[in-house]
Coordinates of C-alpha atoms in Angstrom, one line a residue:
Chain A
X1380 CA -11.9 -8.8 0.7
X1381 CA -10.9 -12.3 1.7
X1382 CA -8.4 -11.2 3.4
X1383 CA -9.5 -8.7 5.7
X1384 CA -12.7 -10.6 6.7
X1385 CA -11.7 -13.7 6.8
X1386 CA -14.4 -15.0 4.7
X1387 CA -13.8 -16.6 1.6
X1388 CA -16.7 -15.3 -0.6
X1389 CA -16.9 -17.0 -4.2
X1390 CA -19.6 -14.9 -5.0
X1391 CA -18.4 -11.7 -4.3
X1392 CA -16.9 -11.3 -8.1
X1393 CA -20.1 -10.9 -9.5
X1394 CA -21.1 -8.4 -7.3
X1395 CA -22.3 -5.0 -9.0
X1396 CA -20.8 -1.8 -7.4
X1397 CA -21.9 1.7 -8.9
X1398 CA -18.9 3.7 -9.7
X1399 CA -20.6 7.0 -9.9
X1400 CA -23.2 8.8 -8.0
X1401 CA -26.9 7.8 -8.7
X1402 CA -28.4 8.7 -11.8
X1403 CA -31.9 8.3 -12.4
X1404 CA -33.9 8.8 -15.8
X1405 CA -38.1 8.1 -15.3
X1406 CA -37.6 6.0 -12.0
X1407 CA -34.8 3.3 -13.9
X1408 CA -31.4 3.7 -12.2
X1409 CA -29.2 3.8 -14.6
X1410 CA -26.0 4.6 -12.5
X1411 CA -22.4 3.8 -14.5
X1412 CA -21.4 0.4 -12.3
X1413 CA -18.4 -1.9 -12.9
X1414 CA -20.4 -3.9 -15.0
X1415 CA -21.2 -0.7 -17.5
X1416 CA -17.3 -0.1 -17.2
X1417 CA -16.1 -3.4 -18.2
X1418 CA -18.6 -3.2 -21.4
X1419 CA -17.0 -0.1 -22.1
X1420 CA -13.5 -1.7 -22.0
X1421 CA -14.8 -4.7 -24.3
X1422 CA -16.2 -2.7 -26.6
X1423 CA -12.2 -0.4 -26.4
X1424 CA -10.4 -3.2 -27.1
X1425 CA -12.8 -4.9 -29.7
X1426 CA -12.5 -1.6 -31.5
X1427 CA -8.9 -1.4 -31.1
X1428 CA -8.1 -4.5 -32.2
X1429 CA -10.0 -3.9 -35.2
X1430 CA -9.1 -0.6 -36.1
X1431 CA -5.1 -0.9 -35.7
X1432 CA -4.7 -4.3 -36.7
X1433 CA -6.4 -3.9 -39.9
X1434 CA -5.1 0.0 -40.6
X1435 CA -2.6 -1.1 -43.4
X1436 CA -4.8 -2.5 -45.4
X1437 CA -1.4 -4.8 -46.2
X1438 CA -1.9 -7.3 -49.3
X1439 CA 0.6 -9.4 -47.3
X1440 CA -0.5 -9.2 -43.8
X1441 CA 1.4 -8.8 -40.7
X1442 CA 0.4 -10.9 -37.5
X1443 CA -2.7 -8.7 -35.8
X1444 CA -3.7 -8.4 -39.4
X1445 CA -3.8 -12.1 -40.2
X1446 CA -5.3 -12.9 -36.9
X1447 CA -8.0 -10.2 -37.2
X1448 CA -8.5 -11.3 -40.8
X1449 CA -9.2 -15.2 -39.8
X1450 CA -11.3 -14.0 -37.2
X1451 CA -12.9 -12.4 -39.7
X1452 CA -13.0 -14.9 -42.2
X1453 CA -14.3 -17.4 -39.5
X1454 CA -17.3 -15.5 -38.6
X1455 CA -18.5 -15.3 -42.1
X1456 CA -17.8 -19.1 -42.9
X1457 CA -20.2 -19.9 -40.5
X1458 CA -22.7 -17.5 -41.4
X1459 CA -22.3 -18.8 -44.7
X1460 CA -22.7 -22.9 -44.2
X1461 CA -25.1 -22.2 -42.1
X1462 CA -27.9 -19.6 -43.3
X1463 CA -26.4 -19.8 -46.9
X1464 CA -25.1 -17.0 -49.1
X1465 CA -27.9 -14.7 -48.3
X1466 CA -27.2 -14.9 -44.7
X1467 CA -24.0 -12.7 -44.8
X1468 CA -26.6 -9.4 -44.5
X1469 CA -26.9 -10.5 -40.6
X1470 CA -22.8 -10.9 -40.5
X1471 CA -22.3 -7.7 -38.7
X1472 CA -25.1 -8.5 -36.1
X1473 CA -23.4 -11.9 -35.5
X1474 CA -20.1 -10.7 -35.7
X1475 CA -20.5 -7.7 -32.9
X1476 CA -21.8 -10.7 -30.6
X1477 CA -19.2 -13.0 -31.3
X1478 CA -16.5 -10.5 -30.5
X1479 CA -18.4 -9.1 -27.8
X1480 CA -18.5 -12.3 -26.3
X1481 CA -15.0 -13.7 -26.9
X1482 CA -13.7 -10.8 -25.5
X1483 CA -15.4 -10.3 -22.6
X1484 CA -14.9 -13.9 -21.7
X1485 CA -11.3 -13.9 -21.9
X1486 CA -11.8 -10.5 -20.0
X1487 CA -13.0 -12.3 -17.2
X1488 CA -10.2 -14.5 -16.7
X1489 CA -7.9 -12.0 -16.1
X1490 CA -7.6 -11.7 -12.0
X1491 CA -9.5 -9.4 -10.5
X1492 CA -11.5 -8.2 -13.1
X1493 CA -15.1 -8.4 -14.0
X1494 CA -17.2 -10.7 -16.1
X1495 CA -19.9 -9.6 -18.0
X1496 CA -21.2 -12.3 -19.3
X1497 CA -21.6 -14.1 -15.8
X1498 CA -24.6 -12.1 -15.7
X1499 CA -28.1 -13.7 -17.2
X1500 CA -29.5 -9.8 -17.8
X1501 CA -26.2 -9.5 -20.2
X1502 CA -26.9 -12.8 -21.6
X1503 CA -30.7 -12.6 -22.3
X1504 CA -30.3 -9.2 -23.4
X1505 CA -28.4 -10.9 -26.9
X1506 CA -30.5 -13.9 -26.8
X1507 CA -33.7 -11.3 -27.1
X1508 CA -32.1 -9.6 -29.9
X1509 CA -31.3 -12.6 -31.5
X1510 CA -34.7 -13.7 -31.1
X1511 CA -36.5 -10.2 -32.1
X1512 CA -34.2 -10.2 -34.9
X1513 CA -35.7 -13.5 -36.4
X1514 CA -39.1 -12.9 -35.4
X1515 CA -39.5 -9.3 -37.2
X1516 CA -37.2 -10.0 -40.3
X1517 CA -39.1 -13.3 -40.5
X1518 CA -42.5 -11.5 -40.2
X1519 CA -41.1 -8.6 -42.9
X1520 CA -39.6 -11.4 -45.3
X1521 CA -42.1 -14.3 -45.4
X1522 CA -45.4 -12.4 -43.9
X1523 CA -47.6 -15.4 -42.6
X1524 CA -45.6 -18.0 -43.9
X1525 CA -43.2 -17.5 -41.3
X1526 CA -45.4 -19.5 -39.0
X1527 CA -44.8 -22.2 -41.2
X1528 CA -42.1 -22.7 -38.9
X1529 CA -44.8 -24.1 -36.1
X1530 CA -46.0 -26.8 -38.4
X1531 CA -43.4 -29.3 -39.3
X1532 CA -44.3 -31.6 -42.6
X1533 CA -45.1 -34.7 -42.3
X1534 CA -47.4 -35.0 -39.1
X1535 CA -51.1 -36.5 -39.2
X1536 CA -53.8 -34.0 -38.8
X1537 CA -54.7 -35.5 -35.4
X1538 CA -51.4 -34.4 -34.0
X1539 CA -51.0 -31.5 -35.5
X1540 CA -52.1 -28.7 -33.0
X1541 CA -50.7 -30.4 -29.9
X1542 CA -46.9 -30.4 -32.1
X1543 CA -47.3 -27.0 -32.8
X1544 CA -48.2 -25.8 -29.5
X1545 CA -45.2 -27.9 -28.4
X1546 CA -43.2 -26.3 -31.2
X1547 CA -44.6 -23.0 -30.0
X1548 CA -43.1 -23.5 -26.5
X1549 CA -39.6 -24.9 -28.3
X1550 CA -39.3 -21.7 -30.0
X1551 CA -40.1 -19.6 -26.8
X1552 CA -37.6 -21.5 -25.1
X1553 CA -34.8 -20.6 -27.1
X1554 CA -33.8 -17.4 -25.8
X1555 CA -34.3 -19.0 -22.3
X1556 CA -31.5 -21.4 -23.6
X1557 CA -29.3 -19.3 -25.4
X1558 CA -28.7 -17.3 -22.8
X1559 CA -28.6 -19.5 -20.0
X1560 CA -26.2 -21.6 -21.7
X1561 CA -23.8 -18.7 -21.7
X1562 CA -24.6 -17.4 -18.8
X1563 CA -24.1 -20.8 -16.6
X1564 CA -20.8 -21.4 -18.1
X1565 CA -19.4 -18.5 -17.1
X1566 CA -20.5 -18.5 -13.2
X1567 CA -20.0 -22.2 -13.1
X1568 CA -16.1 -21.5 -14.4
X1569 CA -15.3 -18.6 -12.3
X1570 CA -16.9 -20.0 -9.1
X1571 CA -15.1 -23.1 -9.3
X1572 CA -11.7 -21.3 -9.6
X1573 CA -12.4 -19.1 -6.9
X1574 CA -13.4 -21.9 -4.4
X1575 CA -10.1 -24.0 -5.6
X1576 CA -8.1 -20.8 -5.2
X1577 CA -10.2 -21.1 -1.2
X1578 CA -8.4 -24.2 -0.9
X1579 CA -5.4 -22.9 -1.3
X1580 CA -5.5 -20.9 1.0
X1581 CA -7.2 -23.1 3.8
X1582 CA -5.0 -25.6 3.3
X1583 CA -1.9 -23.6 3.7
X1584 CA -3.5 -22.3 7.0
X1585 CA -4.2 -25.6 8.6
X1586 CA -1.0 -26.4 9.8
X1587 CA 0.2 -29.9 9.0
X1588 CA -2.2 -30.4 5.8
X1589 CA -0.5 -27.3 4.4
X1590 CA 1.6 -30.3 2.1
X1591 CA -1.4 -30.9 0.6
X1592 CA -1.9 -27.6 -0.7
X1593 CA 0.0 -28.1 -4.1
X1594 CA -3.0 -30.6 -5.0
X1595 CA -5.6 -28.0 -5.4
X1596 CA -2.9 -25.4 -6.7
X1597 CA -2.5 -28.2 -9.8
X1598 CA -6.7 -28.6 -9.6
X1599 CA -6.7 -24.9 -10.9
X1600 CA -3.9 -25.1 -13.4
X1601 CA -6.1 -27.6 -15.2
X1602 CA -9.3 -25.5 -14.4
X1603 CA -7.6 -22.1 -15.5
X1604 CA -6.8 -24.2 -19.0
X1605 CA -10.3 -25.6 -19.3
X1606 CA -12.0 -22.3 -18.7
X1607 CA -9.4 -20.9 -21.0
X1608 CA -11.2 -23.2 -23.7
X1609 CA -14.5 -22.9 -22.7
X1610 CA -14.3 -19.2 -23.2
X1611 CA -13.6 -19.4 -26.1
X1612 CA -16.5 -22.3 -26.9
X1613 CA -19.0 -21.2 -25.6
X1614 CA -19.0 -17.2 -27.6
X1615 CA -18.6 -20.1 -30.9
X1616 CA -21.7 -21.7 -29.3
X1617 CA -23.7 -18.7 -29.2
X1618 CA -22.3 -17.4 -32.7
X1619 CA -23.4 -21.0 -34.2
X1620 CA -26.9 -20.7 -32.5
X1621 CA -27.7 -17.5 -33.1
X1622 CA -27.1 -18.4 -37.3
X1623 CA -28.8 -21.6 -36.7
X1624 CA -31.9 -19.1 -35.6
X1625 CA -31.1 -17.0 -38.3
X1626 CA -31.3 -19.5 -40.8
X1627 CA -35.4 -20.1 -39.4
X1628 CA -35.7 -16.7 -40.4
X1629 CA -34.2 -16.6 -43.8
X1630 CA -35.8 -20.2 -44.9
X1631 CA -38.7 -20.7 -42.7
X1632 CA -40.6 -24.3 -42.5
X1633 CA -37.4 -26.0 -44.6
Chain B
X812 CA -19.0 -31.7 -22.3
X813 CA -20.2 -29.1 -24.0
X814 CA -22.4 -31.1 -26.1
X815 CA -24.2 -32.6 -22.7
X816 CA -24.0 -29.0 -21.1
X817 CA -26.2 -28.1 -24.6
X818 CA -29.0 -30.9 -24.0
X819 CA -29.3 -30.1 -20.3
X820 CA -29.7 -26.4 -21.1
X821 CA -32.0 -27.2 -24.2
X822 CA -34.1 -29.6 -21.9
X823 CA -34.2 -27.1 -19.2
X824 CA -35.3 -24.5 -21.2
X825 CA -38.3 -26.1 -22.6
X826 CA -39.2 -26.7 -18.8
X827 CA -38.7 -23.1 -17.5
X828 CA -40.2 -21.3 -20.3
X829 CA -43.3 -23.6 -20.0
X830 CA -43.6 -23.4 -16.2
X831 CA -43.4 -19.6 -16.7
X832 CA -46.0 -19.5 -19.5
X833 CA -48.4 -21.7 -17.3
X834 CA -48.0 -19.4 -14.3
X835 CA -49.1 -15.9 -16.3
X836 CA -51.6 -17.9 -17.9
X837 CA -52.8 -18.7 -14.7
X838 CA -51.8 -14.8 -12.9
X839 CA -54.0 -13.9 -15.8
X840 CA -57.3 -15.8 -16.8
X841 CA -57.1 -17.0 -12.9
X842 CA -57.5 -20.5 -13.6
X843 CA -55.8 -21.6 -10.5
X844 CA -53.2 -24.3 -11.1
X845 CA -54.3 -25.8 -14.2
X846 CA -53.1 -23.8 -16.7
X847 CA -49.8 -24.1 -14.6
X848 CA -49.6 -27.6 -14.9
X849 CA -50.9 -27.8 -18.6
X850 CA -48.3 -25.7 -19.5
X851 CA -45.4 -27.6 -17.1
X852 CA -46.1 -30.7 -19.3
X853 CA -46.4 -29.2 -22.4
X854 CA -43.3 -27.5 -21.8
X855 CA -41.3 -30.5 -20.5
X856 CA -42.5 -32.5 -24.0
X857 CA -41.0 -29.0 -25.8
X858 CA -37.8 -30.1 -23.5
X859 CA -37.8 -33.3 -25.1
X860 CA -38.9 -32.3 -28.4
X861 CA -35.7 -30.0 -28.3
X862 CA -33.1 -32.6 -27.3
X863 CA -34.6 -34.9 -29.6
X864 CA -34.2 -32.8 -32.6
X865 CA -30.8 -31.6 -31.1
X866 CA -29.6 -35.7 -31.4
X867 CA -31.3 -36.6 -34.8
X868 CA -29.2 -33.8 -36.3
X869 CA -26.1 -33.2 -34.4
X870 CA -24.4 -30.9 -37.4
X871 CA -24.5 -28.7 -40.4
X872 CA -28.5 -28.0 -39.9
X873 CA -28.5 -26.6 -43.2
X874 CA -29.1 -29.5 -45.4
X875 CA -31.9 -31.2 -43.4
X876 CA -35.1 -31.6 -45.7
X877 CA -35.8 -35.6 -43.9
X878 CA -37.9 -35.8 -40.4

């Protein structure tokens, strides 16, 4: 693309091409794009992982065993410490996001391919779950007293409706948050590697400041490592939030 | 930096979400701007009600009973 126009475009990764023809159920398009591909080949490799690594069953386990196990073992050590024991019913939810995530993070750094979660429609999508999730099993579970969640102790009488409305709008903004977080990362990450990768090339092109082009070369050596670990941060983020959001839902108005 | 990249996000949440509320509030009772900017202060105090609650407990939210 760069190439051939040349434009250097850090935007064009996150463009959404349909793949097949249009296909159109009540008015929604719902045509299969690159984005509904790349899901697909999370969800593959999420499912492969799992599946073959743990298909021994091995006592003693062998490497893709023992790294799916801690993975594992992870998830529901933070479930645990942070919603408590009866948190581990919302494991699988919090699991399937975590991998999900992680996955399709890491996807993303691979050249050339496509990055779900650079998208905010990808990212609020979970965050609503998330949400809906605590709302209705808080709503099942604790009926009306879920709302004790909106009226923190301790607060004089005079204050008390303007800290819940303000409470109100905190809780409301959480999804906003959640997924925004996740969602900023991402773009941020890959946009500045694809402008430092520009420089490359500019630089190389302009004659006599072509020695300079190593510097921005190193620039994304360091940048490829720190997206490397904010990949993998920022699906942990969202993991941690979304158990901290749980917890609301399990022990409402703590 | 992810810490600060939390706060910013948790601050501009609150913001967003009230600036949003405010403007269907307004789309919908048609109360020109005030619900708009009712809800825009109320929404950055949520901003700041978030970060603050974000610093006086910076880990293991599970055994908070003081504030």
């Amino acid at each position: 693309m760069a190439a051939t126009e040349k434009v250097i475009d850090p935007i064009h990764q996150f463009q959404i091409v349909p793949l097949s023809g249009k296909i159109e159920i009540l008015g929604h398009d719902y045509s299969f794009t690159n984005a509904s591909l790349y899901m697909f080949i999370v969800v593959g490799i999420a499912c492969v992982l799992m599946l073959y690594g743990t298909r021994k069953r091995a006592v003693v386990p062998g490497r893709l065993q023992a790294a799916m196990e801690l993975f594992y073992e992870f998830t529901a050590d933070t479930v645990v410490s942070t919603t408590g024991k009866d948190g581990l019913r919302f494991l699988p939810l919090v699991f399937s996001l975590f991998i999900f995530i992680t996955i399709s993070n890491y996807m993303g750094l691979i050249p050339g391919a496509f990055t779900v979660t650079s998208h905010i429609i990808v990212t609020f999508a979970f965050a609503m779950l998330v949400i809906l999730t605590v709302v209705i099993y808080g709503m099942i579970r604790h009926g009306g007293h879920f709302f004790g969640l909106f009226v923190p102790p301790g607060v004089p009488k005079l204050l008390l409706p303007f800290i819940s409305l303000i409470e109100m709008v905190s809780f409301l903004s959480r999804p906003v948050s959640l997924s925004m977080r996740l969602f900023a990362n991402m773009l941020a990450g890959h946009i500045a590697l694809k402008v430092f990768a520009g420089f490359i090339i500019m630089l190389s092109a302009a004659g006599g400041w072509a020695v300079l082009a190593p510097l921005p070369l190193l620039a994304m050596v360091a940048i490829s490592a720190l997206e490397l670990l904010v990949c993998g941060l920022q699906a942990f983020v969202f993991a941690i939030l979304t158990c901290i959001y749980l917890n609301d839902a399990l022990h409402p108005g703590h | 930096m992810s810490a600060a990249f939390r706060v910013v996000s948790e601050f501009v949440a609150g913001v967003i979400v009230g600036a949003l509320l405010g403007w269907q509030f307004d789309k919908w009772l048609g109360t020109a701007p005030f619900a708009l900017i009712g809800m825009l202060i109320l929404g950055t105090a949520s901003g700041f009600w978030n970060v603050y609650r974000l610093a006086a407990r910076p880990s293991s939210p599970r055994q908070d009973d003081g504030r």
